[in-house]
Each structure stands twice: as structure tokens, then as C-alpha cells.
mmCIF file of C-alpha atoms in Angstrom:
data_model
loop_
_atom_site.group_PDB
_atom_site.id
_atom_site.type_symbol
_atom_site.label_atom_id
_atom_site.label_comp_id
_atom_site.label_asym_id
_atom_site.label_seq_id
_atom_site.Cartn_x
_atom_site.Cartn_y
_atom_site.Cartn_z
ATOM 1 C CA MET A 1 0.234 -0.243 0.231
ATOM 2 C CA PRO A 2 1.639 3.501 -1.480
ATOM 3 C CA GLY A 3 1.229 6.260 1.386
ATOM 4 C CA LEU A 4 -2.068 7.730 2.627
ATOM 5 C CA VAL A 5 -2.460 11.794 2.411
ATOM 6 C CA GLY A 6 -4.716 13.615 3.216
ATOM 7 C CA GLU A 7 -7.239 15.989 5.804
ATOM 8 C CA TYR A 8 -10.962 15.025 5.720
ATOM 9 C CA GLU A 9 -13.791 17.447 7.490
ATOM 10 C CA CYS A 10 -16.143 15.112 8.680
ATOM 11 C CA LYS A 11 -19.596 14.947 11.319
ATOM 12 C CA LEU A 12 -20.036 12.604 13.832
ATOM 13 C CA ASP A 13 -23.604 11.464 13.744
ATOM 14 C CA ALA A 14 -25.448 10.898 17.271
ATOM 15 C CA LYS A 15 -24.083 7.687 17.547
ATOM 16 C CA GLY A 16 -20.894 8.444 17.136
ATOM 17 C CA ARG A 17 -20.545 7.347 13.483
ATOM 18 C CA PHE A 18 -18.950 9.136 10.405
ATOM 19 C CA LEU A 19 -18.451 8.672 6.626
ATOM 20 C CA PHE A 20 -15.379 7.465 5.329
ATOM 21 C CA PRO A 21 -13.968 10.267 2.940
ATOM 22 C CA SER A 22 -13.946 7.981 -0.893
ATOM 23 C CA GLY A 23 -10.529 9.853 -1.408
ATOM 24 C CA LEU A 24 -9.543 7.926 1.591
ATOM 25 C CA ARG A 25 -11.256 4.510 0.229
ATOM 26 C CA LYS A 26 -9.166 5.539 -3.508
ATOM 27 C CA GLN A 27 -6.272 5.207 -1.666
ATOM 28 C CA LEU A 28 -6.472 1.904 -0.053
ATOM 29 C CA ASP A 29 -7.024 -1.341 -1.586
ATOM 30 C CA ALA A 30 -10.258 -2.953 -1.431
ATOM 31 C CA SER A 31 -8.887 -6.151 1.139
ATOM 32 C CA ALA A 32 -7.784 -2.899 3.581
ATOM 33 C CA LEU A 33 -11.531 -1.592 3.350
ATOM 34 C CA GLU A 34 -13.244 -4.674 5.312
ATOM 35 C CA VAL A 35 -11.047 -4.225 8.633
ATOM 36 C CA PHE A 36 -9.480 -1.357 10.905
ATOM 37 C CA MET A 37 -7.957 -1.442 14.175
ATOM 38 C CA VAL A 38 -8.583 1.670 15.992
ATOM 39 C CA ASN A 39 -6.627 2.840 19.265
ATOM 40 C CA LYS A 40 -5.080 6.201 21.062
ATOM 41 C CA GLY A 41 -2.830 8.313 19.798
ATOM 42 C CA PHE A 42 0.320 9.398 20.999
ATOM 43 C CA GLU A 43 -1.348 13.093 20.644
ATOM 44 C CA ASN A 44 -5.160 14.251 21.578
ATOM 45 C CA CYS A 45 -6.788 11.962 18.404
ATOM 46 C CA LEU A 46 -6.913 8.427 17.909
ATOM 47 C CA THR A 47 -5.727 6.704 15.302
ATOM 48 C CA ILE A 48 -6.702 4.233 12.958
ATOM 49 C CA TYR A 49 -4.609 1.211 11.305
ATOM 50 C CA PRO A 50 -5.393 -0.787 8.135
ATOM 51 C CA MET A 51 -5.484 -4.615 9.845
ATOM 52 C CA ASN A 52 -2.339 -5.154 7.660
ATOM 53 C CA GLU A 53 -0.904 -1.869 9.367
ATOM 54 C CA TRP A 54 -1.984 -3.012 12.398
ATOM 55 C CA ASP A 55 -0.507 -6.617 12.253
ATOM 56 C CA LYS A 56 3.802 -5.251 11.115
ATOM 57 C CA VAL A 57 2.543 -2.712 14.049
ATOM 58 C CA SER A 58 2.371 -5.506 16.546
ATOM 59 C CA ALA A 59 4.783 -7.406 14.691
ATOM 60 C CA LYS A 60 7.460 -4.715 15.791
ATOM 61 C CA ILE A 61 6.208 -4.629 19.125
ATOM 62 C CA SER A 62 5.618 -8.032 20.419
ATOM 63 C CA LYS A 63 9.780 -7.611 19.829
ATOM 64 C CA LEU A 64 9.748 -5.185 23.247
ATOM 65 C CA ASN A 65 11.404 -7.197 26.023
ATOM 66 C CA LEU A 66 8.621 -7.423 28.131
ATOM 67 C CA PHE A 67 10.697 -7.787 31.234
ATOM 68 C CA LYS A 68 11.282 -3.837 31.129
ATOM 69 C CA PRO A 69 8.584 -1.751 33.457
ATOM 70 C CA LYS A 70 8.734 0.963 30.258
ATOM 71 C CA ASN A 71 8.030 -1.491 27.892
ATOM 72 C CA ARG A 72 5.469 -3.476 29.301
ATOM 73 C CA MET A 73 4.181 0.123 30.098
ATOM 74 C CA PHE A 74 4.318 1.068 26.940
ATOM 75 C CA TYR A 75 2.534 -2.116 25.254
ATOM 76 C CA ARG A 76 -0.119 -1.226 28.282
ATOM 77 C CA LEU A 77 -1.093 2.094 26.666
ATOM 78 C CA PHE A 78 -0.334 0.951 22.666
ATOM 79 C CA HIS A 79 -3.184 -1.264 23.851
ATOM 80 C CA GLN A 80 -5.076 0.151 26.022
ATOM 81 C CA GLY A 81 -8.811 0.507 24.631
ATOM 82 C CA ALA A 82 -7.858 -0.931 20.569
ATOM 83 C CA LYS A 83 -10.745 -2.288 18.886
ATOM 84 C CA GLN A 84 -11.953 -3.559 15.371
ATOM 85 C CA ILE A 85 -13.864 -1.727 13.647
ATOM 86 C CA ALA A 86 -14.954 -2.217 10.155
ATOM 87 C CA LEU A 87 -17.151 -0.074 7.807
ATOM 88 C CA ASP A 88 -20.270 -0.958 7.665
ATOM 89 C CA LYS A 89 -23.195 -1.391 4.681
ATOM 90 C CA ALA A 90 -23.816 2.578 4.073
ATOM 91 C CA GLY A 91 -20.051 3.275 4.294
ATOM 92 C CA ARG A 92 -19.633 4.680 7.466
ATOM 93 C CA ILE A 93 -17.272 3.609 10.695
ATOM 94 C CA LEU A 94 -18.401 3.377 14.365
ATOM 95 C CA ILE A 95 -16.031 5.135 16.517
ATOM 96 C CA PRO A 96 -16.241 2.998 20.188
ATOM 97 C CA THR A 97 -17.719 5.139 23.032
ATOM 98 C CA ALA A 98 -15.035 4.994 25.255
ATOM 99 C CA LEU A 99 -12.301 6.024 22.768
ATOM 100 C CA MET A 100 -14.978 9.216 21.887
ATOM 101 C CA GLU A 101 -14.974 10.199 25.179
ATOM 102 C CA ARG A 102 -10.937 9.589 26.672
ATOM 103 C CA ILE A 103 -9.758 12.509 24.118
ATOM 104 C CA GLY A 104 -13.080 14.362 23.552
ATOM 105 C CA LEU A 105 -14.161 13.611 20.424
ATOM 106 C CA LYS A 106 -17.558 16.113 19.372
ATOM 107 C CA LYS A 107 -19.379 16.836 16.071
ATOM 108 C CA GLU A 108 -16.941 18.200 13.828
ATOM 109 C CA VAL A 109 -13.849 16.173 13.610
ATOM 110 C CA MET A 110 -10.968 15.715 11.451
ATOM 111 C CA LEU A 111 -8.896 12.490 9.434
ATOM 112 C CA THR A 112 -5.172 13.684 9.006
ATOM 113 C CA ALA A 113 -3.755 10.342 7.031
ATOM 114 C CA TYR A 114 -0.119 10.027 6.526
ATOM 115 C CA ASN A 115 1.978 6.743 5.379
ATOM 116 C CA ASP A 116 -0.079 3.887 6.909
ATOM 117 C CA ARG A 117 -2.883 5.631 9.510
ATOM 118 C CA ILE A 118 -5.180 7.452 9.947
ATOM 119 C CA GLU A 119 -5.838 10.171 12.999
ATOM 120 C CA ILE A 120 -9.395 11.565 14.186
ATOM 121 C CA TRP A 121 -9.280 14.619 15.630
ATOM 122 C CA ASP A 122 -11.853 17.292 17.019
ATOM 123 C CA ARG A 123 -11.400 19.888 14.659
ATOM 124 C CA ALA A 124 -11.215 22.085 17.212
ATOM 125 C CA GLU A 125 -8.207 20.993 18.426
ATOM 126 C CA TYR A 126 -6.272 19.961 15.354
ATOM 127 C CA LEU A 127 -6.664 23.695 13.269
ATOM 128 C CA ALA A 128 -5.575 25.197 17.045
ATOM 129 C CA MET A 129 -1.908 22.308 16.814
ATOM 130 C CA MET A 130 -1.986 22.740 13.347
ATOM 131 C CA ASP A 131 -1.827 26.506 13.687
ATOM 132 C CA GLU A 132 0.388 26.762 16.893
ATOM 133 C CA ASN A 133 3.289 24.700 15.701
ATOM 134 C CA ILE A 134 2.992 26.035 11.723
ATOM 135 C CA VAL A 135 5.377 28.149 13.362
ATOM 136 C CA ASP A 136 8.383 26.621 13.953
ATOM 137 C CA PHE A 137 7.787 24.253 10.864
ATOM 138 C CA SER A 138 11.599 25.356 9.319
ATOM 139 C CA ASP A 139 13.081 24.316 12.383
ATOM 140 C CA LEU A 140 11.287 21.406 12.260
ATOM 141 C CA ALA A 141 11.848 20.584 9.510
ATOM 142 C CA ASP A 142 15.393 21.368 9.572
ATOM 143 C CA GLU A 143 16.004 19.110 13.088
ATOM 144 C CA VAL A 144 14.021 16.006 11.482
ATOM 145 C CA MET A 145 14.942 16.186 8.295
ATOM 146 C CA GLY A 146 18.241 17.927 7.915
ATOM 147 C CA GLU A 147 20.578 14.794 8.798
ATOM 148 C CA ILE A 148 19.175 12.974 6.031
ATOM 149 C CA ASN A 149 21.474 12.808 2.862
ATOM 150 C CA ASP A 150 20.134 11.732 0.115
ATOM 151 C CA GLU A 151 22.265 9.667 -2.176
ATOM 152 C CA ASP A 152 20.770 12.374 -5.274
ATOM 153 C CA GLY A 153 21.523 15.128 -3.335
ATOM 154 C CA GLY A 154 18.085 16.562 -3.702
ATOM 155 C CA GLU A 155 15.871 17.163 -1.548
#
């Protein structure tokens, strides 16, 4: 699967469902649209993984030495509240209530897709976070990407 990209504004219905954006559907293989895993993200968001990507992440995490307390805690936190979800016949995804409450999702949400995952944010919180960090993008790019030396010499 090539890397996912895009931002999508969605609205939650009274049951906590949203219509899975067609722009994301087009980026996923048919098999990847069948089942997803959702968990709490690293920031105040949820993360949706296509099942094949979840399996890859789980394989990496399973290599952690669980005799180390920090590794056990990471394992617990990563899997806490994780649920398997799927598109319904109308193309909607139901977000588990406990996960919605945990991050304070309201009616308007923002989906942001990158690489192998899709994050679900409360729209207002996502926009505020992006506005707050956009001024530092140049410095962040230098810090994160500045040490990468591409063989072709380009960006």
C-alpha cells in the first residue's frame, strides 16, 4: 500500500459514526477497507490502522522485552482501548464511545492521513494545534530532516 495522504473534515452522527471519505477509500486496497484497528494516538487523537498495517506495528511491538517496566507500560498504553472496527453497509465507521470520550471528540472531526495510518482529531483542537506549530515548521524540518543525506543530492 502506498502512503496515505490527505485531510478530511467529517461530522459525527448521534451514534458516533462518520462517513469514511471517498478520497481515503480510493487510496486503500479493497482488502484494507474490510477491517481496521483503532486506538488512542500519541497526542490527543485516535489512530486508525488498516489491519495489514496494524499487523506490522504489532509485530514490531511484540519484539519488546516485556521484562522491562517501561516496555510493559508502553505495550499497555498502546493497546489500551484498542478495538477492531469496520465500515458498515453505508460506508460509515462507528467510533467506540469510550475512545470518543477519552479524547473529547465532538461533532466535527478532522481525519488526517499519513503513511500507514489515519488520525481522528476533534476539528477545533486539530486546527489550533496546527496553527500553534506552523511557525516552527522550518526549524522542525531542519531538526528532523537536516541530517538526511539523499544519494541524489536533492530534497
